[in-house]
Every structure is written in structure tokens, then in C-alpha cells.
Short mmCIF file of C-alpha atoms in Angstrom, two decimals:
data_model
loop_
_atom_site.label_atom_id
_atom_site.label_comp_id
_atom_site.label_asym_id
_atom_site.label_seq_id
_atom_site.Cartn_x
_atom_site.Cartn_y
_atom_site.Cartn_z
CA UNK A 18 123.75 124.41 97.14
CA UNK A 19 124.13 127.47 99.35
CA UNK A 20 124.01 127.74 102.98
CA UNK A 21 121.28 130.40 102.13
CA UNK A 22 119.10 128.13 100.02
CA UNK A 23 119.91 125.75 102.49
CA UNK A 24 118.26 127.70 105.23
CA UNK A 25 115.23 128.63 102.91
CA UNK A 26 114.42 124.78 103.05
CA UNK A 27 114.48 124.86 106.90
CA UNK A 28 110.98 124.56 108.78
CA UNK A 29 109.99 127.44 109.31
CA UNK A 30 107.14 129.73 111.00
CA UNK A 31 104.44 128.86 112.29
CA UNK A 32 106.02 125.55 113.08
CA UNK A 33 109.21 127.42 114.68
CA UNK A 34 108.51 128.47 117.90
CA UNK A 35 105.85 125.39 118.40
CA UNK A 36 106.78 122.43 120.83
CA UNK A 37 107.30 120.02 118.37
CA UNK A 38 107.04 117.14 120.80
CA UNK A 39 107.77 114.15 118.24
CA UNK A 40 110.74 116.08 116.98
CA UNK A 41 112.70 116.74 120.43
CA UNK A 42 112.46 112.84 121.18
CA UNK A 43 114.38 112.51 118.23
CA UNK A 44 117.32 115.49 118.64
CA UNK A 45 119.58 116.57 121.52
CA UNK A 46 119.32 120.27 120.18
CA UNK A 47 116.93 123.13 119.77
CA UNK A 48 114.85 122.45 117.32
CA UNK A 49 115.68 126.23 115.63
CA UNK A 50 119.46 125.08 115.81
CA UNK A 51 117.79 121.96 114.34
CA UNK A 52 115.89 123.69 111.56
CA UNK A 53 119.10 126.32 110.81
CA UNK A 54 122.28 123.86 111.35
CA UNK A 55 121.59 119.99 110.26
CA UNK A 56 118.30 119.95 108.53
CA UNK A 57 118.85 118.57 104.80
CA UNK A 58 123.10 119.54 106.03
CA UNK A 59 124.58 117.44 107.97
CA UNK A 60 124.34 114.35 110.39
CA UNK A 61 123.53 114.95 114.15
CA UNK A 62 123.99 112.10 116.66
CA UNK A 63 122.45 112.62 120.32
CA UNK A 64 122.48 110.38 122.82
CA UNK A 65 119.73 108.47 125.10
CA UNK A 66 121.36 110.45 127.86
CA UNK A 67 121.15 113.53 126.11
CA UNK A 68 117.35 112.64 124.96
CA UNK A 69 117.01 111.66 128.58
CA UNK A 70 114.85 108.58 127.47
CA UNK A 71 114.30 105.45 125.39
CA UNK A 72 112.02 104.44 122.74
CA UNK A 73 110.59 100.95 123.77
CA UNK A 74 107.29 102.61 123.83
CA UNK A 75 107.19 103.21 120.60
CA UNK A 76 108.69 99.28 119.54
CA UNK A 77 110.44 96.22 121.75
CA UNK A 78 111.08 93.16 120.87
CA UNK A 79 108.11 91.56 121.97
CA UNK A 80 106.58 94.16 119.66
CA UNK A 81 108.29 92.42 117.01
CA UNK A 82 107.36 88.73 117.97
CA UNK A 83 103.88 89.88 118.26
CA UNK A 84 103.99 91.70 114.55
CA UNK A 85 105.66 88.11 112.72
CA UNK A 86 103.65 85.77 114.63
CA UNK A 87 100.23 86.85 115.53
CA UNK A 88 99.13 89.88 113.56
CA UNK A 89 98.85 88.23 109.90
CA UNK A 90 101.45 90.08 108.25
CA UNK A 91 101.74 89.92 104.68
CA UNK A 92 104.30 91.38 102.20
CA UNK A 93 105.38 93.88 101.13
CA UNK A 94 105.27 94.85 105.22
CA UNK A 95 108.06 92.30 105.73
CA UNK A 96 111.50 92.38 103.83
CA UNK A 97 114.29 89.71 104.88
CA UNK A 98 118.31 90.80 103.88
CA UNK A 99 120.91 88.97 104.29
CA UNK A 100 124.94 90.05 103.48
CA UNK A 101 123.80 93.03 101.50
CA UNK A 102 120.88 91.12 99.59
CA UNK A 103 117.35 91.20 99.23
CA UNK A 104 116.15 87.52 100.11
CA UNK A 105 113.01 85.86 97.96
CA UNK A 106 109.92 86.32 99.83
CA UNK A 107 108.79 82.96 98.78
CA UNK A 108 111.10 81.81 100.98
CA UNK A 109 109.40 83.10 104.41
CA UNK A 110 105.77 83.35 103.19
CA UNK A 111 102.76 81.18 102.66
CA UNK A 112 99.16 79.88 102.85
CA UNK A 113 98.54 79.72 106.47
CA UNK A 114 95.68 77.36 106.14
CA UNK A 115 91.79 77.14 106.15
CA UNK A 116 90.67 80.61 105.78
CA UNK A 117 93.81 82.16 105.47
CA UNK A 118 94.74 80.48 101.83
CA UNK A 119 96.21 84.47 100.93
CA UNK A 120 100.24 82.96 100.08
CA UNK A 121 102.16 85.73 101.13
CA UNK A 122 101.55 85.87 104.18
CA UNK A 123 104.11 85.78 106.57
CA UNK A 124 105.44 82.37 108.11
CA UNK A 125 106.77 82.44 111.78
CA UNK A 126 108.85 79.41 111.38
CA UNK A 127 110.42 80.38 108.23
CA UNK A 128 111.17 84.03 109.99
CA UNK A 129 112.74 81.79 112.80
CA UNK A 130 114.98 79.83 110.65
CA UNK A 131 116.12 82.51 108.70
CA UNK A 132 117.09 85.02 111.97
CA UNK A 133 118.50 82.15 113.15
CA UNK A 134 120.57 81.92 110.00
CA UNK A 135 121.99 85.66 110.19
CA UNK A 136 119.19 87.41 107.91
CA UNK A 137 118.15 90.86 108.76
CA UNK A 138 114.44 91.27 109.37
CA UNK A 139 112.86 94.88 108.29
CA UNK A 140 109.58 95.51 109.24
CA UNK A 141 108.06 98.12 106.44
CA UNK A 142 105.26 100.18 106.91
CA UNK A 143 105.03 100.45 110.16
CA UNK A 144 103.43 103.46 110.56
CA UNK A 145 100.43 102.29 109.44
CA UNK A 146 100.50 98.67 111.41
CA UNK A 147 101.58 99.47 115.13
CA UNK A 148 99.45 102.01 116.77
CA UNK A 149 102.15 103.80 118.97
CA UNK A 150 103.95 104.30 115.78
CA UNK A 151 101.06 105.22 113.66
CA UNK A 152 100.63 108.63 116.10
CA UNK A 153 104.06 109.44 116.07
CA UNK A 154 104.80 109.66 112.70
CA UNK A 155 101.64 111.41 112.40
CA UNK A 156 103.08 113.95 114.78
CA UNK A 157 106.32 113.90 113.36
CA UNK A 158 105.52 114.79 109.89
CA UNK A 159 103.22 117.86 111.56
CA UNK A 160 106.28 118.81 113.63
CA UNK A 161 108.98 118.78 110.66
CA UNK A 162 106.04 119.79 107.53
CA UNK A 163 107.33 116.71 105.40
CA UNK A 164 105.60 113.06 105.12
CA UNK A 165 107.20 110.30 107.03
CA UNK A 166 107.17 106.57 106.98
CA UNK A 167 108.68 103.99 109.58
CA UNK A 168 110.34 100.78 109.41
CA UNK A 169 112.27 98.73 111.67
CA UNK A 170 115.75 96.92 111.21
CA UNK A 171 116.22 93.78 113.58
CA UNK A 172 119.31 92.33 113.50
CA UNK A 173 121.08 89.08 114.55
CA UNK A 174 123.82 89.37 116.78
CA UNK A 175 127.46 90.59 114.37
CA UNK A 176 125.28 90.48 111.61
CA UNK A 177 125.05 93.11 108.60
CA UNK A 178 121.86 93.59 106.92
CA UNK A 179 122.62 96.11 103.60
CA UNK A 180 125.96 96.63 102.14
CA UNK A 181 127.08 100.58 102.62
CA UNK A 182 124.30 102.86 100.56
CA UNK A 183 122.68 105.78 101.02
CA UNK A 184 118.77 106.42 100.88
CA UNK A 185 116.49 109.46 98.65
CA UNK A 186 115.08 110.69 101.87
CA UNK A 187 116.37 112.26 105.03
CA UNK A 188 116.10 109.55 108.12
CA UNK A 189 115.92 109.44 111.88
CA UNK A 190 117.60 106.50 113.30
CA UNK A 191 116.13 105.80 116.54
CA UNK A 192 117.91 102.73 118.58
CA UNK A 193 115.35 100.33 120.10
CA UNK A 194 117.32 97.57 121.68
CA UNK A 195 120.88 96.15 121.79
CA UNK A 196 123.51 97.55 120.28
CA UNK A 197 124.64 98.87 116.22
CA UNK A 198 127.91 100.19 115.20
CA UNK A 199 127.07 102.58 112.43
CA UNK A 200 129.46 103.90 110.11
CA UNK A 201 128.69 107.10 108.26
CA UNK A 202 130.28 108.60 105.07
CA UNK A 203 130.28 111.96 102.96
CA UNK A 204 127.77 111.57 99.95
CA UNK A 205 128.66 111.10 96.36
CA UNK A 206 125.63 113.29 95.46
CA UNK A 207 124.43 116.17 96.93
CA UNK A 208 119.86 115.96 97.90
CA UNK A 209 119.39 112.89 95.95
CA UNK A 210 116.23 112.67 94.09
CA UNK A 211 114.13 109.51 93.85
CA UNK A 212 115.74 109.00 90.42
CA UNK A 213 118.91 109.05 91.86
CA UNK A 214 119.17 105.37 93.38
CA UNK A 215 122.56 104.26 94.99
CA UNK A 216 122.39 101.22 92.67
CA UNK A 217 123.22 103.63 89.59
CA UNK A 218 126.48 104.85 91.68
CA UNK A 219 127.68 101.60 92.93
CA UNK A 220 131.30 102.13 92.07
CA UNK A 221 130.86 105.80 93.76
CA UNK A 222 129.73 104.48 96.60
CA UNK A 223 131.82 101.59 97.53
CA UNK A 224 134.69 104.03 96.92
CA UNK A 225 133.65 106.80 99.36
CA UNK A 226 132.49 103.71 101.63
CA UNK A 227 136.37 103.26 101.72
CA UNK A 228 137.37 106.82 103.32
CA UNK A 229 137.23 108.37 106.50
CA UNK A 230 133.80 108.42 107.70
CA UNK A 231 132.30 111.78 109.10
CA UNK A 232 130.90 109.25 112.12
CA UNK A 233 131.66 106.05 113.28
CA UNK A 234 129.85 105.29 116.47
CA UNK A 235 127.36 102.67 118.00
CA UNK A 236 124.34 103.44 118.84
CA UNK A 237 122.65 101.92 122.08
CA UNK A 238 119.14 101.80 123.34
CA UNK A 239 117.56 105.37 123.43
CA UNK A 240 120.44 107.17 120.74
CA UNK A 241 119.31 108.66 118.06
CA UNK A 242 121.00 109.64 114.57
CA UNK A 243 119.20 111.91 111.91
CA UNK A 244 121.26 111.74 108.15
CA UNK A 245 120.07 113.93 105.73
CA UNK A 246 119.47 111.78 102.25
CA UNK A 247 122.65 111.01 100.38
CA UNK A 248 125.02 109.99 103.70
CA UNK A 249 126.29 106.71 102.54
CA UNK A 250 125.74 104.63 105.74
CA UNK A 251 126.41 100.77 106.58
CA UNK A 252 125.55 98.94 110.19
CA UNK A 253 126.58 95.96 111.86
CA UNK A 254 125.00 94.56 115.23
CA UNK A 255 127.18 93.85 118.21
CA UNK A 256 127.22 91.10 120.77
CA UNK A 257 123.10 90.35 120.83
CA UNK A 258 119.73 91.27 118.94
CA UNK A 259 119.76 95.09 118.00
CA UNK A 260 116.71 96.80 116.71
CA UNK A 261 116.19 100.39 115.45
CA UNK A 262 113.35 102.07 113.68
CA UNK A 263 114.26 104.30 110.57
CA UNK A 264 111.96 107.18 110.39
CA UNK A 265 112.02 108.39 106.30
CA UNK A 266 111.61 111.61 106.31
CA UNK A 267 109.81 112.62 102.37
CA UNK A 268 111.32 116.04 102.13
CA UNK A 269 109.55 118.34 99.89
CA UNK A 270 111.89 120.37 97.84
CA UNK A 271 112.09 122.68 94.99
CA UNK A 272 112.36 119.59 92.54
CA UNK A 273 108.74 119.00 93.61
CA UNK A 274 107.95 122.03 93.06
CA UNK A 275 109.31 121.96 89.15
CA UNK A 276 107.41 118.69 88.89
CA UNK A 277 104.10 120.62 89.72
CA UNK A 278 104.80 123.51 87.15
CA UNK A 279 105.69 121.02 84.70
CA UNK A 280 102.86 119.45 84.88
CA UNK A 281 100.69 122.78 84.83
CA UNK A 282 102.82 123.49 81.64
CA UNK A 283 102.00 120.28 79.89
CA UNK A 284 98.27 121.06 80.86
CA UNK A 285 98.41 125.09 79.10
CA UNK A 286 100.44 123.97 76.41
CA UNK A 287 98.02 121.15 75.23
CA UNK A 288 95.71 123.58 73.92
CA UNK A 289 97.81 125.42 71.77
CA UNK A 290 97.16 123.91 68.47
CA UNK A 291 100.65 124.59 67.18
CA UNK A 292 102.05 122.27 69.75
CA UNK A 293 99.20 119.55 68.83
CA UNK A 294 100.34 119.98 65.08
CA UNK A 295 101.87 116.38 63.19
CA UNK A 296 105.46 115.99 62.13
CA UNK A 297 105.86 115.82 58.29
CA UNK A 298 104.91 112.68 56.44
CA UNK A 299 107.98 110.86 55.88
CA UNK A 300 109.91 112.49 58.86
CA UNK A 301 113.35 110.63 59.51
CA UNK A 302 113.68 110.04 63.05
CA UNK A 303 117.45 109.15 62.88
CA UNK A 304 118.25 112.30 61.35
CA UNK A 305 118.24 114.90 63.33
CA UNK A 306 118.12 117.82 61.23
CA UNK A 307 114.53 116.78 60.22
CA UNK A 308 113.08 117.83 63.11
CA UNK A 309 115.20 121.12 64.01
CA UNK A 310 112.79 123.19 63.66
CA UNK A 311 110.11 121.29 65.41
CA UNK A 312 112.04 121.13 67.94
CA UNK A 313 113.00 124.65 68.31
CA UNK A 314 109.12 125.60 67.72
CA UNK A 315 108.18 123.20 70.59
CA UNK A 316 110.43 124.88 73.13
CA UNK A 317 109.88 128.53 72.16
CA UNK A 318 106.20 127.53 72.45
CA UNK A 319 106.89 125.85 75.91
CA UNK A 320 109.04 128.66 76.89
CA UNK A 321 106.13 131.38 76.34
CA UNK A 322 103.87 128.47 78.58
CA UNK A 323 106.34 128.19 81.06
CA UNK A 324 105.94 132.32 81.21
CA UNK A 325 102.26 131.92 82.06
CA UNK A 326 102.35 129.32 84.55
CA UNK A 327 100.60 131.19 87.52
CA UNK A 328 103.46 130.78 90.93
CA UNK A 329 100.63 130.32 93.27
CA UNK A 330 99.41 127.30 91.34
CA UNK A 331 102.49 125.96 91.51
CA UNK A 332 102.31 126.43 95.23
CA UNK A 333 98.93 125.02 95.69
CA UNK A 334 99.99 122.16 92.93
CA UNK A 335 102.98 121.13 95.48
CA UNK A 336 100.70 121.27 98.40
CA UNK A 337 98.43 118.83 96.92
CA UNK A 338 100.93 116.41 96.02
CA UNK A 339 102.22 116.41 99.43
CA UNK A 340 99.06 116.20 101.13
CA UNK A 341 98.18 113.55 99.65
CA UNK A 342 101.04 112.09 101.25
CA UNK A 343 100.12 112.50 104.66
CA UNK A 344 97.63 110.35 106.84
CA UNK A 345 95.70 112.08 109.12
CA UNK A 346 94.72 110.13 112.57
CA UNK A 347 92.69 107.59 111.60
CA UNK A 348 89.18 107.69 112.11
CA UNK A 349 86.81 104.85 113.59
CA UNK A 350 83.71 104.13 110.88
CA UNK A 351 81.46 102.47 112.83
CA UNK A 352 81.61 104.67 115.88
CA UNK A 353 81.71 108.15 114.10
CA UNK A 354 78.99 107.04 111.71
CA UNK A 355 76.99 106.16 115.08
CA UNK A 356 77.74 109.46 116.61
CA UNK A 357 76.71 111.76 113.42
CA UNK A 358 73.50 109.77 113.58
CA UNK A 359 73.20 110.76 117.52
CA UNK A 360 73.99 114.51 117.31
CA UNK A 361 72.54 117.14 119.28
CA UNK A 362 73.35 121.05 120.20
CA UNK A 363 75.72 119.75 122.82
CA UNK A 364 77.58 117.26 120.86
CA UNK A 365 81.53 118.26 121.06
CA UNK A 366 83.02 118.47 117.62
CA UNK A 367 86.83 117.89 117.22
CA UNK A 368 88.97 118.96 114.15
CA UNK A 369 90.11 115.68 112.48
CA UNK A 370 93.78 115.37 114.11
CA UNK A 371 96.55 115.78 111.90
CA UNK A 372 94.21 116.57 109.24
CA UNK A 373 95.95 119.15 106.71
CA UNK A 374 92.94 121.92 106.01
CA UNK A 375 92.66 124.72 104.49
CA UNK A 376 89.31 127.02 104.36
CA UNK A 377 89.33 129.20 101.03
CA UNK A 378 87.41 132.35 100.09
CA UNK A 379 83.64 131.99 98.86
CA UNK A 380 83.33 132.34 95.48
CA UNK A 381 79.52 133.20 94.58
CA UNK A 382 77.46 131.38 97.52
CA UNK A 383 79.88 128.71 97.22
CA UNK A 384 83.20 127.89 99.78
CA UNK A 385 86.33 125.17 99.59
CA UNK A 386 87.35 123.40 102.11
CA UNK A 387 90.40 121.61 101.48
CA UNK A 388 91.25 118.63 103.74
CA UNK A 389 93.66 116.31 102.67
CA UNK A 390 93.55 115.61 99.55
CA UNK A 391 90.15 115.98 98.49
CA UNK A 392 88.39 119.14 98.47
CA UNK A 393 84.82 120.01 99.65
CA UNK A 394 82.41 122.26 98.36
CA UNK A 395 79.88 123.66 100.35
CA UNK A 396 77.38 126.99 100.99
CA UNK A 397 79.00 130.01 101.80
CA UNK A 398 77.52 130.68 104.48
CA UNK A 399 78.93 127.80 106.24
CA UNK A 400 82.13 129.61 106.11
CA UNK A 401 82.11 131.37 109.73
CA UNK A 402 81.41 128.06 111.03
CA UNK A 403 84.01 126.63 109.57
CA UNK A 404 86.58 129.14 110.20
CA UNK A 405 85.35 129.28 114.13
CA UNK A 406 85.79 125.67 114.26
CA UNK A 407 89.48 125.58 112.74
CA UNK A 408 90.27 128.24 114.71
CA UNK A 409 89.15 126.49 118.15
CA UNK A 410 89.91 123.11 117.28
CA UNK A 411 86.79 121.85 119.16
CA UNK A 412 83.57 123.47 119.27
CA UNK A 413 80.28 122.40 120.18
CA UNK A 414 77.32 121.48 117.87
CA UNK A 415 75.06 124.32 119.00
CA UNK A 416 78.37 127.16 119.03
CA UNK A 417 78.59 126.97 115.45
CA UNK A 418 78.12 130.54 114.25
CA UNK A 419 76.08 132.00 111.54
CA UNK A 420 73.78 129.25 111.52
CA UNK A 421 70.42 128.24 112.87
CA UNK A 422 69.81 124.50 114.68
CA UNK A 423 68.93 123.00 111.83
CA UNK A 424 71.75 123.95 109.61
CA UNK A 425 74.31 123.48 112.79
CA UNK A 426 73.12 119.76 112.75
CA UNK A 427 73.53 119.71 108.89
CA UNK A 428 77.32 120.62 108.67
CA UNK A 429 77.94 118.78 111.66
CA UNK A 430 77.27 115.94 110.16
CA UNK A 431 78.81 116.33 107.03
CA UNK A 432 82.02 117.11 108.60
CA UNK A 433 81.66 114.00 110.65
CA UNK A 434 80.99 111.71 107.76
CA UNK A 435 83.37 113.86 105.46
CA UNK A 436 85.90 112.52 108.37
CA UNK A 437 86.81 116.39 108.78
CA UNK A 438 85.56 116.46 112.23
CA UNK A 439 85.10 113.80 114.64
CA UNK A 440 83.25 113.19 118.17
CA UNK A 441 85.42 112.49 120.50
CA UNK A 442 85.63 109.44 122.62
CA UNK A 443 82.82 108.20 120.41
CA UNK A 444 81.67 104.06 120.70
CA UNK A 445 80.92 101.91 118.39
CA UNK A 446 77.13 100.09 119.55
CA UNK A 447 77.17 103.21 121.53
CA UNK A 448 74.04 106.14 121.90
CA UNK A 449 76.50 108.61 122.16
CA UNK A 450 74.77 109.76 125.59
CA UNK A 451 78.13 110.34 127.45
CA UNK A 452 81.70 110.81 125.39
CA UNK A 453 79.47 111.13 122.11
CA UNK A 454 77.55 113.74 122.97
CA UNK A 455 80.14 115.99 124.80
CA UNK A 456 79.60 118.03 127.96
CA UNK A 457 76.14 119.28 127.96
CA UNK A 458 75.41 120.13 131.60
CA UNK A 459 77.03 123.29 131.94
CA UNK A 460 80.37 124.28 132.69
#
């Protein structure tokens, strides 16, 4: 690939000249020089005192203890590895009596005996478990434009959990305690796809995993390493317990984007009866001059599909698939189904944070509202309200143009329910008399 397509995948505009606060914890550079000189290129290590911080806020050890011993963790949010090998989760999961029969559930003591023994525990998921780490890869995947994911690696002291490999996704390696050496190698394949597993290129890999390495560092509390997908990478911990979090990174590329028109193709093409036709009676698979000229009839008649595939759905094909890949904040049910039940002219509404939207043009007395994956269908002449309310971010019940009180309270309260809007600092049990129903005493 070119250094010119390269640069076409780069983040760009409006996200460019934003703050991207989640991304400069994890880089010692500009995020532009970011965006035009490592992303989906090459490695970039920075330092904690580069970053000028750590990230023990985000996960400690005690973090850790508190996740495998008191939060009821269940597979698959807990892997154990040991020398390069997955180990059987029956062997560190059960029923955790009366109550709690559910068997895979995660057992403390059997966590305890195999750390003890040298095994690797990686925490999966994380981004939906752990509250500090739920917002910031929620911010992170806003700041970069691609879904994210976090797990973290905690290691034994001079212990190795994987054998060298490299991932399908770009990662952030962000060093939470102790200390790693990390030792990082050229790929064998260039943007790996998700059908591209290391496993298929073993040979490849233990091979390059024998070269010169493009890094070989270790990586203390507060450093940070970003690898695009493909680096063939291997870590062992040092003298005590290290733990680091491994931000995946689900890049969107142009492969996505010939998934979507393929699938727009198979959707045309399926109602061209020629294509629907029957193969002869009799047809002889093995041979393959029986079906020549199928075959060449099928892709001339894909070919002239592939021709009317329309680039903007392809566009707004790829946007839905990644959408649908991204969590907004979460909302709370019973304290935002309180609040749309207590709304008034004064109520505050708040766009949904992190909540992917897009308001479309009416079309008759009908208007789209596309939020996350799902899309909304509502009167048109909702649409200034709408518009004034993505455009502010926060609005009040009663500023909602082009509507009168009664139809203000209406979409307010679909968008609450809808979980497009939310009231901020809303309670659950609560009236909704003070945080729930904004400022309403004037300036």
C-alpha cells in the first residue's frame, strides 16, 4: 500500500484539529503527526515521562483483585495463558453456591493457584465491566473514528503469557504496573484482515520472530506503545507483577467497505431472474466445463450489478456496520424513565454522549434520525428541533423550536425513552425537582 492511500485512511477533519483528550494520554506526539506518520504505519513508543502521567486511574491492581474476587465474573470476560497456551476454563471456573449455581463463573482460589503457578491472567471486555474504562474507550473510539475494546494482561513475575503473534486490529499498549520487556517485529502481512489469523502463518511468524526486531524495549508504569495490526509482538514480565491494558483498536478500512457493496450486490442481483435460473438436470459438478458458461453468465451478470451499486450506499452501508459497533455512554433505565415521566418546559435535555447521530432530510412529512444503529422515524416538523438540539448539545425542554408546549413535551420524551437524549444528573426514586428538571430559575 502507498504512503498516499496510507494517508487517505488517516483521521481526518472534523476530528483533526479537535482535542482528542483520550488519544493524547495514549501518544507522545501531535495527534496530526499521529494521524499522518504512524496511524495503520508504523509502531510509536512514548514514554510516561513524555505522557507526563500514569494510568492507574484507569486500572491497578487492586482493580484487578476486586474484578476476580468480588464482582461475579464469568467467562468469556476471563482468559488464563500459560507458555503460549490457552488454559481450559473449567479449570478456574465454577458454581459458586446457593444462588449463584451459573458454572462458569469465575473461582478466586483457582485464579490464585494458577497466578501462583506462572499463568497469565487477561481480563476481556473490559470496557464494558470497569466504569473508568467503559468512558475511555468510549472517548477513544470518538477521538480516533474506529470501535475499540479493552483488555488487560497481568502477568507473574518472568513469566510469558502468548508465544510471539501478531493481532487483526491496531492496539494501544498502555503499562499499568510493574514492568514488561516487549519485543516487536516487522509483519509477515501487510493490514491483516480478520481472516487472516497468525495461526494460519505460524511458520511465518516464528521465522520473522527470529530477526531483528524494529523495538525491543520495556515498558514501565505510565509508557505507552501503539502497533498497527500485523507487528508480530511477544512480552515477558520482569522482576514482579506487571499489568497493561491493550486497547484494540477495530479499524474500518476499505475491505469493509467491499463487504458492504457486496452485500448490496447480492441484494440487486437476487432479483434478476437470470441469476435465480437452475443448473441443467444432470449437471456434473466435477467437471468443470459443465458449468463454463454458467459461470461466465453469473459474473457478467454480477459485473453489470456491481455497475449499479449506488457509492453512497456503500458509504451509508459501512457506517451502519460500524455503528453498530460502537456503545454509546450508557444510559440509567430507571432514572431516565423517571425523568421523561417528570418533564416540564425547563427540563435540560442532553444529547446521548457518544451517541453516533445523524439527522436526514424529510421526505414527505416524514424525517430519519439515525442514532446508533437503529433508525427513527418521526414528523417532519420535528426536524428544527432536532437539528437545534444536535447542534447545541443541550437544550432545554421549552427552547425546542418549531414546536408548541405540547409537542416540545412529546419529542422530549421520545428522545428520552428512545435513549437519544438524556436528563442530566437524573435519580432513580427521584421527582426530578432539582438535577432532573434542569435550571429553571433564570440565568
Amino acid at each position: 500500500m502507498s504512503d498516499r492511500e496510507r494517508q487517505d485512511r488517516a483521521p481526518s477533519s472534523p476530528r483533526e484539529g479537535g482535542a482528542r483528550p483520550a488519544l493524547r494520554r495514549c501518544i507522545s506526539v501531535d495527534p496530526q503527526v499521529f494521524a499522518a506518520e504512524h496511524w495503520s504505519r508504523r509502531p510509536l513508543l512514548s514514554t510516561a515521562e513524555e505522557l507526563g502521567g500514569t494510568f492507574t486511574d484507569l486500572l491497578d491492581l487492586d482493580a484487578v483483585d476486586e474484578l476476580l474476587s468480588t464482582r461475579g465474573l464469568r467467562t468469556p470476560f476471563l482468559r488464563i495463558a500459560k507458555d503460549g497456551a490457552v488454559v481450559d476454563a473449567k479449570r478456574f471456573t465454577s458454581s459458586q453456591g446457593a444462588g449463584a449455581e451459573i458454572a462458569d463463573q469465575v473461582s478466586s482460589d483457582s485464579v490464585l493457584r494458577l497466578f501462583a503457578e506462572g499463568s497469565t491472567v487477561v481480563l476481556q471486555g473490559l470496557h464494558r465491566l470497569w466504569p473508568p474504562l467503559v468512558d475511555f474507550a468510549g472517548q477513544l473510539a470518538e477521538d480516533l473514528g474506529h470501535p475499540t475494546q479493552v483488555n488487560a494482561y497481568v502477568t507473574p513475575p518472568s513469566s510469558r503469557g502468548f508465544s510471539p503473534h501478531y493481532d487483526v486490529h491496531d492496539v494501544f499498549v498502555l503499562q499499568v504496573a510493574g514492568e514488561k520487556h516487549w519485543t516487536i517485529h516487522a509483519p509477515v502481512l501487510a493490514d491483516p484482515l480478520r481472516t487472516h489469523p497468525w495461526t494460519d502463518r505460524f511458520a511465518e511468524v516464528a521465522a520473522a520472530a527470529e530477526r531483528a526486531p524494529v523495538i525491543d524495549t520495556v515498558l514501565r508504569p505510565g509508557d505507552a506503545l501503539y502497533l498497527p495490526r500485523g507487528y508480530i509482538h511477544s512480552a515477558v514480565a520482569l522482576g514482579e507483577i506487571s499489568a497493561h491494558l491493550t486497547v484494540g483498536v477495530h479499524s474500518v478500512t476499505r475491505w469493509g467497505a467491499v463487504e458492504s457493496a457486496l452485500d448490496l450486490v447480492r441484494t440487486l442481483a437476487a432479483e434478476d431472474p437470470a441469476l435465480r435460473g437452475s443448473l441443467p438436470l444432470g449437471v456434473d459438478l466435477a467437471d468443470p466445463g459443465s458449468t463454463t458458461e454458467d459461470v461466465a453468465a453469473v459474473l457478467s451478470g454480477l459485473q453489470r450489478w456491481l455497475g449499479q451499486v449506488d457509492p453512497a450506499a456503500v458509504a451509508d452501508a459501512l457506517r451502519a456496520r460500524t455503528w453498530a459497533q460502537v456503545r454509546p455512554a450508557p444510559v440509567s433505565p430507571l432514572a431516565q424513565s423517571g425523568a421523561a415521566a417528570a418533564l416540564t418546559a425547563g427540563t435540560v435535555l442532553r444529547v446521548r454522549p457518544l451517541l453516533r447521530l445523524q439527522l436526514r432530510e424529510p421526505d414527505g412529512d416524514r424525517v430519519a434520525l439515525v442514532a446508533g444503529r437503529r433508525t427513527h422515524d418521526l414528523p417532519a416538523d420535528t426536524r428544527p428541533a432536532l437539528a437545534a438540539l444536535l447542534a447545541a448539545g443541550e437544550l432545554k425542554v421549552g427552547d425546542l423550536p418549531g414546536l408548541d408546549a405540547a409537542d416540545q413535551l412529546t419529542l422530549a420524551r421520545r428522545l428520552v425513552t428512545e435513549s437519544i437524549a438524556v436528563v442530566p444528573d437524573a435519580r432513580a426514586g427521584s421527582t426530578g425537582h432539582d438535577g432532573g428538571r434542569g435550571d429553571t430559575g433564570g440565568a
